[in-house]
Amino acid sequence: MTAHAQPMHLADLLADPLAQFRAWFAAAGEGGVRTPEAMALATATPWGVPSARMVLLKGADERGFSFFSNHLSRKGGELDENPRAALLFHWDELGRQIRIEGSVARLPAGESDAYYRSRPPGSRIGAIASPQSRPVVSRDWLESRVAEVAAAVGEGEPERPEHWGGYVLRPAAYQFWQHRSDRLHDCFRYLAVDASGGWSIERLGP
Ligand SMILES: Cc1cc2nc3c(=O)[nH]c(=O)nc-3n(C[C@H](O)[C@H](O)[C@H](O)COP(=O)(O)O)c2cc1C
């Protein structure tokens, strides 16, 4: 029986939404989801013009949900000017969706350095070379830019460029949604109630 065949009740939910997220994330990995860490990240301009793209979750802890990107990208610019975002996971194999909303800050430089160093050489070079989100004249230009950076790095270790690093989204709200075959899907919302780390939980109409 697949996980989504089990009805959900408020009493089944863990009081801490991070623990609930971890339980569902682990179930997604065990349940055959190929890339459970792939998530949609929605940002917006200060005027409320939205944009969304996929990124990879690289950490989920008491501080929040972290991911890495180019600070000069479209998302990077939007987060600089409007540091609020939403994350969305959809695990079709389990009939589950998780939505997370909150404020975003950059990770400390030391953590970005550590993650950058852990990446394969090609990814490190690419992070230096690629003007993410901006027009490039051709594929050839991009490849020669990568070759230029690789030649400059030579046998040395590429250093993390200033324009690339991590972000952490500190959740203020979560939503856990689970498919039910009668279409009356289960949906629960957690809201941060105060700075002490408490959460309210309520069922929402699907
Ligand atoms: C599954 C998947 C995972 C991705 N992970 C990342 C990521 O972790 N960081 C990133 O900067 N871009 C990632 N991308 C590329 C982004 O979706 C996007 O094309 C790029 O970051 C530029 O987005 P922007 O112009 O909105 O800033 C990923 C794409 C896919 C399809």
mmCIF file of C-alpha atoms and ligand atoms in Angstrom:
data_model
loop_
_atom_site.group_PDB
_atom_site.id
_atom_site.type_symbol
_atom_site.label_atom_id
_atom_site.label_comp_id
_atom_site.label_asym_id
_atom_site.label_seq_id
_atom_site.Cartn_x
_atom_site.Cartn_y
_atom_site.Cartn_z
ATOM 1 C CA MET A 1 0.000 0.000 0.000
ATOM 2 C CA THR A 2 1.419 3.392 -0.908
ATOM 3 C CA ALA A 3 1.791 6.077 1.737
ATOM 4 C CA HIS A 4 -0.952 8.219 0.259
ATOM 5 C CA ALA A 5 -3.496 5.458 0.760
ATOM 6 C CA GLN A 6 -3.299 6.156 4.497
ATOM 7 C CA PRO A 7 -5.632 8.931 5.615
ATOM 8 C CA MET A 8 -3.997 11.631 7.723
ATOM 9 C CA HIS A 9 -5.348 12.935 10.981
ATOM 10 C CA LEU A 10 -4.283 15.972 12.918
ATOM 11 C CA ALA A 11 -3.227 13.681 15.749
ATOM 12 C CA ASP A 12 -0.754 11.918 13.413
ATOM 13 C CA LEU A 13 1.224 15.082 12.776
ATOM 14 C CA LEU A 14 4.393 15.823 14.683
ATOM 15 C CA ALA A 15 4.276 19.028 16.729
ATOM 16 C CA ASP A 16 7.465 20.271 15.062
ATOM 17 C CA PRO A 17 7.026 20.886 11.313
ATOM 18 C CA LEU A 18 10.741 20.380 10.687
ATOM 19 C CA ALA A 19 10.442 16.865 12.127
ATOM 20 C CA GLN A 20 7.330 16.312 9.996
ATOM 21 C CA PHE A 21 9.237 17.538 6.927
ATOM 22 C CA ARG A 22 12.139 15.199 7.698
ATOM 23 C CA ALA A 23 9.782 12.220 8.058
ATOM 24 C CA TRP A 24 8.152 12.923 4.673
ATOM 25 C CA PHE A 25 11.510 13.676 3.026
ATOM 26 C CA ALA A 26 12.886 10.328 4.221
ATOM 27 C CA ALA A 27 9.731 8.570 3.013
ATOM 28 C CA ALA A 28 10.180 10.215 -0.409
ATOM 29 C CA GLY A 29 13.733 8.873 -0.640
ATOM 30 C CA GLU A 30 12.599 5.405 0.399
ATOM 31 C CA GLY A 31 9.518 5.600 -1.805
ATOM 32 C CA GLY A 32 11.384 5.820 -5.100
ATOM 33 C CA VAL A 33 11.368 9.591 -5.679
ATOM 34 C CA ARG A 34 14.478 10.102 -7.831
ATOM 35 C CA THR A 35 15.384 13.592 -6.622
ATOM 36 C CA PRO A 36 13.423 14.318 -3.457
ATOM 37 C CA GLU A 37 15.598 17.381 -2.816
ATOM 38 C CA ALA A 38 14.414 19.128 -5.991
ATOM 39 C CA MET A 39 12.116 22.002 -5.027
ATOM 40 C CA ALA A 40 10.497 24.952 -6.705
ATOM 41 C CA LEU A 41 11.665 28.282 -5.304
ATOM 42 C CA ALA A 42 9.344 31.241 -5.794
ATOM 43 C CA THR A 43 10.594 34.787 -5.348
ATOM 44 C CA ALA A 44 9.157 38.159 -6.306
ATOM 45 C CA THR A 45 10.252 41.675 -7.102
ATOM 46 C CA PRO A 46 9.459 44.406 -4.551
ATOM 47 C CA TRP A 47 6.424 45.156 -6.754
ATOM 48 C CA GLY A 48 5.121 41.624 -6.385
ATOM 49 C CA VAL A 49 6.003 40.276 -9.838
ATOM 50 C CA PRO A 50 6.604 36.568 -9.150
ATOM 51 C CA SER A 51 9.063 34.078 -10.636
ATOM 52 C CA ALA A 52 9.748 30.412 -9.899
ATOM 53 C CA ARG A 53 12.457 27.885 -10.714
ATOM 54 C CA MET A 54 13.778 24.569 -9.432
ATOM 55 C CA VAL A 55 16.727 24.425 -7.032
ATOM 56 C CA LEU A 56 18.191 21.676 -4.873
ATOM 57 C CA LEU A 57 17.704 21.562 -1.121
ATOM 58 C CA LYS A 58 21.117 21.246 0.532
ATOM 59 C CA GLY A 59 20.149 21.347 4.194
ATOM 60 C CA ALA A 60 17.146 21.423 6.499
ATOM 61 C CA ASP A 61 17.810 22.257 10.121
ATOM 62 C CA GLU A 62 16.630 24.522 12.945
ATOM 63 C CA ARG A 63 17.794 27.590 11.006
ATOM 64 C CA GLY A 64 15.795 26.689 7.930
ATOM 65 C CA PHE A 65 16.058 25.324 4.401
ATOM 66 C CA SER A 66 19.233 26.023 2.468
ATOM 67 C CA PHE A 67 20.125 26.128 -1.202
ATOM 68 C CA PHE A 68 22.929 27.579 -3.311
ATOM 69 C CA SER A 69 22.902 29.857 -6.290
ATOM 70 C CA ASN A 70 24.368 32.811 -8.121
ATOM 71 C CA HIS A 71 23.747 36.046 -6.205
ATOM 72 C CA LEU A 72 23.633 37.995 -9.504
ATOM 73 C CA SER A 73 20.949 35.756 -10.990
ATOM 74 C CA ARG A 74 17.316 36.780 -11.331
ATOM 75 C CA LYS A 75 16.442 34.990 -8.076
ATOM 76 C CA GLY A 76 19.507 36.510 -6.382
ATOM 77 C CA GLY A 77 18.454 40.021 -7.387
ATOM 78 C CA GLU A 78 14.880 39.452 -6.285
ATOM 79 C CA LEU A 79 16.018 38.062 -2.923
ATOM 80 C CA ASP A 80 18.315 41.065 -2.379
ATOM 81 C CA GLU A 81 15.398 43.445 -2.861
ATOM 82 C CA ASN A 82 12.608 41.349 -1.366
ATOM 83 C CA PRO A 83 13.981 38.671 0.956
ATOM 84 C CA ARG A 84 10.850 36.553 1.135
ATOM 85 C CA ALA A 85 10.285 33.317 -0.729
ATOM 86 C CA ALA A 86 8.262 30.137 -0.991
ATOM 87 C CA LEU A 87 9.436 26.567 -1.516
ATOM 88 C CA LEU A 88 7.424 23.736 -3.000
ATOM 89 C CA PHE A 89 8.131 20.014 -3.028
ATOM 90 C CA HIS A 90 5.946 17.648 -5.033
ATOM 91 C CA TRP A 91 6.515 13.921 -4.685
ATOM 92 C CA ASP A 92 4.107 12.354 -7.139
ATOM 93 C CA GLU A 93 5.070 8.791 -6.202
ATOM 94 C CA LEU A 94 3.743 9.471 -2.705
ATOM 95 C CA GLY A 95 0.915 11.808 -3.651
ATOM 96 C CA ARG A 96 2.415 14.482 -1.440
ATOM 97 C CA GLN A 97 3.182 18.168 -1.597
ATOM 98 C CA ILE A 98 4.899 20.388 0.955
ATOM 99 C CA ARG A 99 4.799 24.191 0.801
ATOM 100 C CA ILE A 100 7.110 26.320 2.929
ATOM 101 C CA GLU A 101 7.125 30.126 3.163
ATOM 102 C CA GLY A 102 9.383 32.510 4.992
ATOM 103 C CA SER A 103 12.176 35.027 4.968
ATOM 104 C CA VAL A 104 15.527 34.424 3.296
ATOM 105 C CA ALA A 105 19.059 35.388 4.308
ATOM 106 C CA ARG A 106 22.454 34.525 2.878
ATOM 107 C CA LEU A 107 24.365 31.728 4.593
ATOM 108 C CA PRO A 108 27.590 32.715 6.371
ATOM 109 C CA ALA A 109 30.550 32.880 3.931
ATOM 110 C CA GLY A 110 32.319 29.986 5.682
ATOM 111 C CA GLU A 111 29.409 27.652 4.947
ATOM 112 C CA SER A 112 29.262 28.723 1.310
ATOM 113 C CA ASP A 113 33.033 28.131 1.061
ATOM 114 C CA ALA A 114 32.701 24.659 2.565
ATOM 115 C CA TYR A 115 29.889 23.650 0.214
ATOM 116 C CA TYR A 116 31.664 25.174 -2.808
ATOM 117 C CA ARG A 117 34.785 23.137 -2.021
ATOM 118 C CA SER A 118 32.699 19.943 -1.835
ATOM 119 C CA ARG A 119 31.448 20.362 -5.430
ATOM 120 C CA PRO A 120 33.054 18.638 -8.436
ATOM 121 C CA PRO A 121 35.659 20.754 -10.314
ATOM 122 C CA GLY A 122 33.373 21.323 -13.334
ATOM 123 C CA SER A 123 30.622 22.756 -11.136
ATOM 124 C CA ARG A 124 33.085 25.021 -9.352
ATOM 125 C CA ILE A 125 34.419 26.355 -12.649
ATOM 126 C CA GLY A 126 30.878 26.750 -13.981
ATOM 127 C CA ALA A 127 29.846 28.790 -10.946
ATOM 128 C CA ILE A 128 32.697 31.215 -11.687
ATOM 129 C CA ALA A 129 32.212 31.311 -15.436
ATOM 130 C CA SER A 130 28.471 31.366 -16.033
ATOM 131 C CA PRO A 131 26.617 34.691 -15.938
ATOM 132 C CA GLN A 132 23.474 32.981 -14.648
ATOM 133 C CA SER A 133 20.174 34.475 -15.874
ATOM 134 C CA ARG A 134 21.886 36.959 -18.229
ATOM 135 C CA PRO A 135 21.967 36.749 -22.032
ATOM 136 C CA VAL A 136 25.011 35.078 -23.584
ATOM 137 C CA VAL A 137 25.874 35.583 -27.197
ATOM 138 C CA SER A 138 26.375 31.884 -28.013
ATOM 139 C CA ARG A 139 27.173 28.435 -26.654
ATOM 140 C CA ASP A 140 30.697 28.894 -28.074
ATOM 141 C CA TRP A 141 31.159 32.025 -26.004
ATOM 142 C CA LEU A 142 30.078 30.118 -22.883
ATOM 143 C CA GLU A 143 32.452 27.242 -23.600
ATOM 144 C CA SER A 144 35.379 29.554 -24.242
ATOM 145 C CA ARG A 145 34.586 31.421 -21.016
ATOM 146 C CA VAL A 146 34.692 28.101 -19.117
ATOM 147 C CA ALA A 147 38.000 27.198 -20.824
ATOM 148 C CA GLU A 148 39.419 30.635 -19.912
ATOM 149 C CA VAL A 149 38.477 30.225 -16.243
ATOM 150 C CA ALA A 150 39.791 26.632 -16.189
ATOM 151 C CA ALA A 151 43.107 27.813 -17.684
ATOM 152 C CA ALA A 152 43.365 30.640 -15.130
ATOM 153 C CA VAL A 153 42.747 28.180 -12.292
ATOM 154 C CA GLY A 154 45.255 25.718 -13.763
ATOM 155 C CA GLU A 155 46.289 23.022 -11.317
ATOM 156 C CA GLY A 156 45.132 25.135 -8.368
ATOM 157 C CA GLU A 157 41.885 24.996 -6.433
ATOM 158 C CA PRO A 158 39.171 27.328 -7.736
ATOM 159 C CA GLU A 159 38.098 29.836 -5.091
ATOM 160 C CA ARG A 160 34.410 30.493 -4.458
ATOM 161 C CA PRO A 161 33.501 33.651 -6.365
ATOM 162 C CA GLU A 162 31.853 36.483 -4.417
ATOM 163 C CA HIS A 163 28.791 36.202 -6.650
ATOM 164 C CA TRP A 164 27.941 32.633 -5.651
ATOM 165 C CA GLY A 165 26.793 31.251 -2.309
ATOM 166 C CA GLY A 166 24.095 29.872 -0.085
ATOM 167 C CA TYR A 167 20.737 31.072 1.159
ATOM 168 C CA VAL A 168 18.622 29.886 4.046
ATOM 169 C CA LEU A 169 14.849 30.249 4.153
ATOM 170 C CA ARG A 170 13.542 30.564 7.703
ATOM 171 C CA PRO A 171 10.016 29.132 7.660
ATOM 172 C CA ALA A 172 7.034 31.016 9.035
ATOM 173 C CA ALA A 173 4.466 28.634 7.513
ATOM 174 C CA TYR A 174 4.328 25.083 6.213
ATOM 175 C CA GLN A 175 1.607 23.175 4.412
ATOM 176 C CA PHE A 176 1.523 19.379 4.172
ATOM 177 C CA TRP A 177 -0.821 18.020 1.507
ATOM 178 C CA GLN A 178 -1.585 14.401 0.791
ATOM 179 C CA HIS A 179 -3.614 12.896 -2.006
ATOM 180 C CA ARG A 180 -6.728 10.887 -1.188
ATOM 181 C CA SER A 181 -8.520 8.923 -3.836
ATOM 182 C CA ASP A 182 -11.875 10.498 -2.942
ATOM 183 C CA ARG A 183 -10.456 13.929 -3.971
ATOM 184 C CA LEU A 184 -11.011 15.218 -0.474
ATOM 185 C CA HIS A 185 -7.287 15.390 0.016
ATOM 186 C CA ASP A 186 -5.718 15.927 3.427
ATOM 187 C CA CYS A 187 -4.117 19.309 3.996
ATOM 188 C CA PHE A 188 -2.605 20.740 7.171
ATOM 189 C CA ARG A 189 -1.039 24.110 7.839
ATOM 190 C CA TYR A 190 1.537 24.961 10.492
ATOM 191 C CA LEU A 191 1.954 28.631 11.410
ATOM 192 C CA ALA A 192 4.716 29.991 13.618
ATOM 193 C CA VAL A 193 2.849 31.463 16.578
ATOM 194 C CA ASP A 194 5.629 33.374 18.282
ATOM 195 C CA ALA A 195 9.401 33.731 18.482
ATOM 196 C CA SER A 196 9.600 30.906 21.048
ATOM 197 C CA GLY A 197 9.417 28.242 18.355
ATOM 198 C CA GLY A 198 5.760 27.244 18.895
ATOM 199 C CA TRP A 199 3.520 26.255 15.971
ATOM 200 C CA SER A 200 -0.230 26.107 15.484
ATOM 201 C CA ILE A 201 -1.610 23.287 13.317
ATOM 202 C CA GLU A 202 -4.942 23.287 11.523
ATOM 203 C CA ARG A 203 -6.636 21.334 8.763
ATOM 204 C CA LEU A 204 -7.375 23.232 5.564
ATOM 205 C CA GLY A 205 -9.920 22.464 2.904
ATOM 206 C CA PRO A 206 -8.252 20.789 -0.059
HETATM 207 C C1 LIG B 1 16.142 19.886 -10.840
HETATM 208 C C2 LIG B 1 16.851 21.203 -10.968
HETATM 209 C C3 LIG B 1 17.675 21.622 -9.940
HETATM 210 C C4 LIG B 1 18.333 22.868 -10.011
HETATM 211 N N1 LIG B 1 19.093 23.266 -8.949
HETATM 212 C C5 LIG B 1 19.633 24.511 -8.961
HETATM 213 C C6 LIG B 1 20.318 24.992 -7.812
HETATM 214 O O1 LIG B 1 20.445 24.324 -6.764
HETATM 215 N N2 LIG B 1 20.821 26.250 -7.869
HETATM 216 C C7 LIG B 1 20.681 27.052 -8.976
HETATM 217 O O2 LIG B 1 21.173 28.173 -8.963
HETATM 218 N N3 LIG B 1 20.011 26.623 -10.060
HETATM 219 C C8 LIG B 1 19.486 25.378 -10.085
HETATM 220 N N4 LIG B 1 18.778 24.940 -11.188
HETATM 221 C C9 LIG B 1 18.591 25.882 -12.330
HETATM 222 C C10 LIG B 1 17.440 26.841 -11.985
HETATM 223 O O3 LIG B 1 16.195 26.185 -12.111
HETATM 224 C C11 LIG B 1 17.435 28.108 -12.847
HETATM 225 O O4 LIG B 1 17.402 27.780 -14.222
HETATM 226 C C12 LIG B 1 18.652 29.000 -12.595
HETATM 227 O O5 LIG B 1 19.021 29.000 -11.230
HETATM 228 C C13 LIG B 1 18.372 30.440 -13.033
HETATM 229 O O6 LIG B 1 17.210 30.903 -12.365
HETATM 230 P P1 LIG B 1 16.839 32.460 -12.219
HETATM 231 O O7 LIG B 1 17.158 33.087 -13.551
HETATM 232 O O8 LIG B 1 15.391 32.500 -11.920
HETATM 233 O O9 LIG B 1 17.678 33.040 -11.110
HETATM 234 C C14 LIG B 1 18.151 23.690 -11.150
HETATM 235 C C15 LIG B 1 17.309 23.253 -12.189
HETATM 236 C C16 LIG B 1 16.682 22.028 -12.099
HETATM 237 C C17 LIG B 1 15.766 21.606 -13.224
#
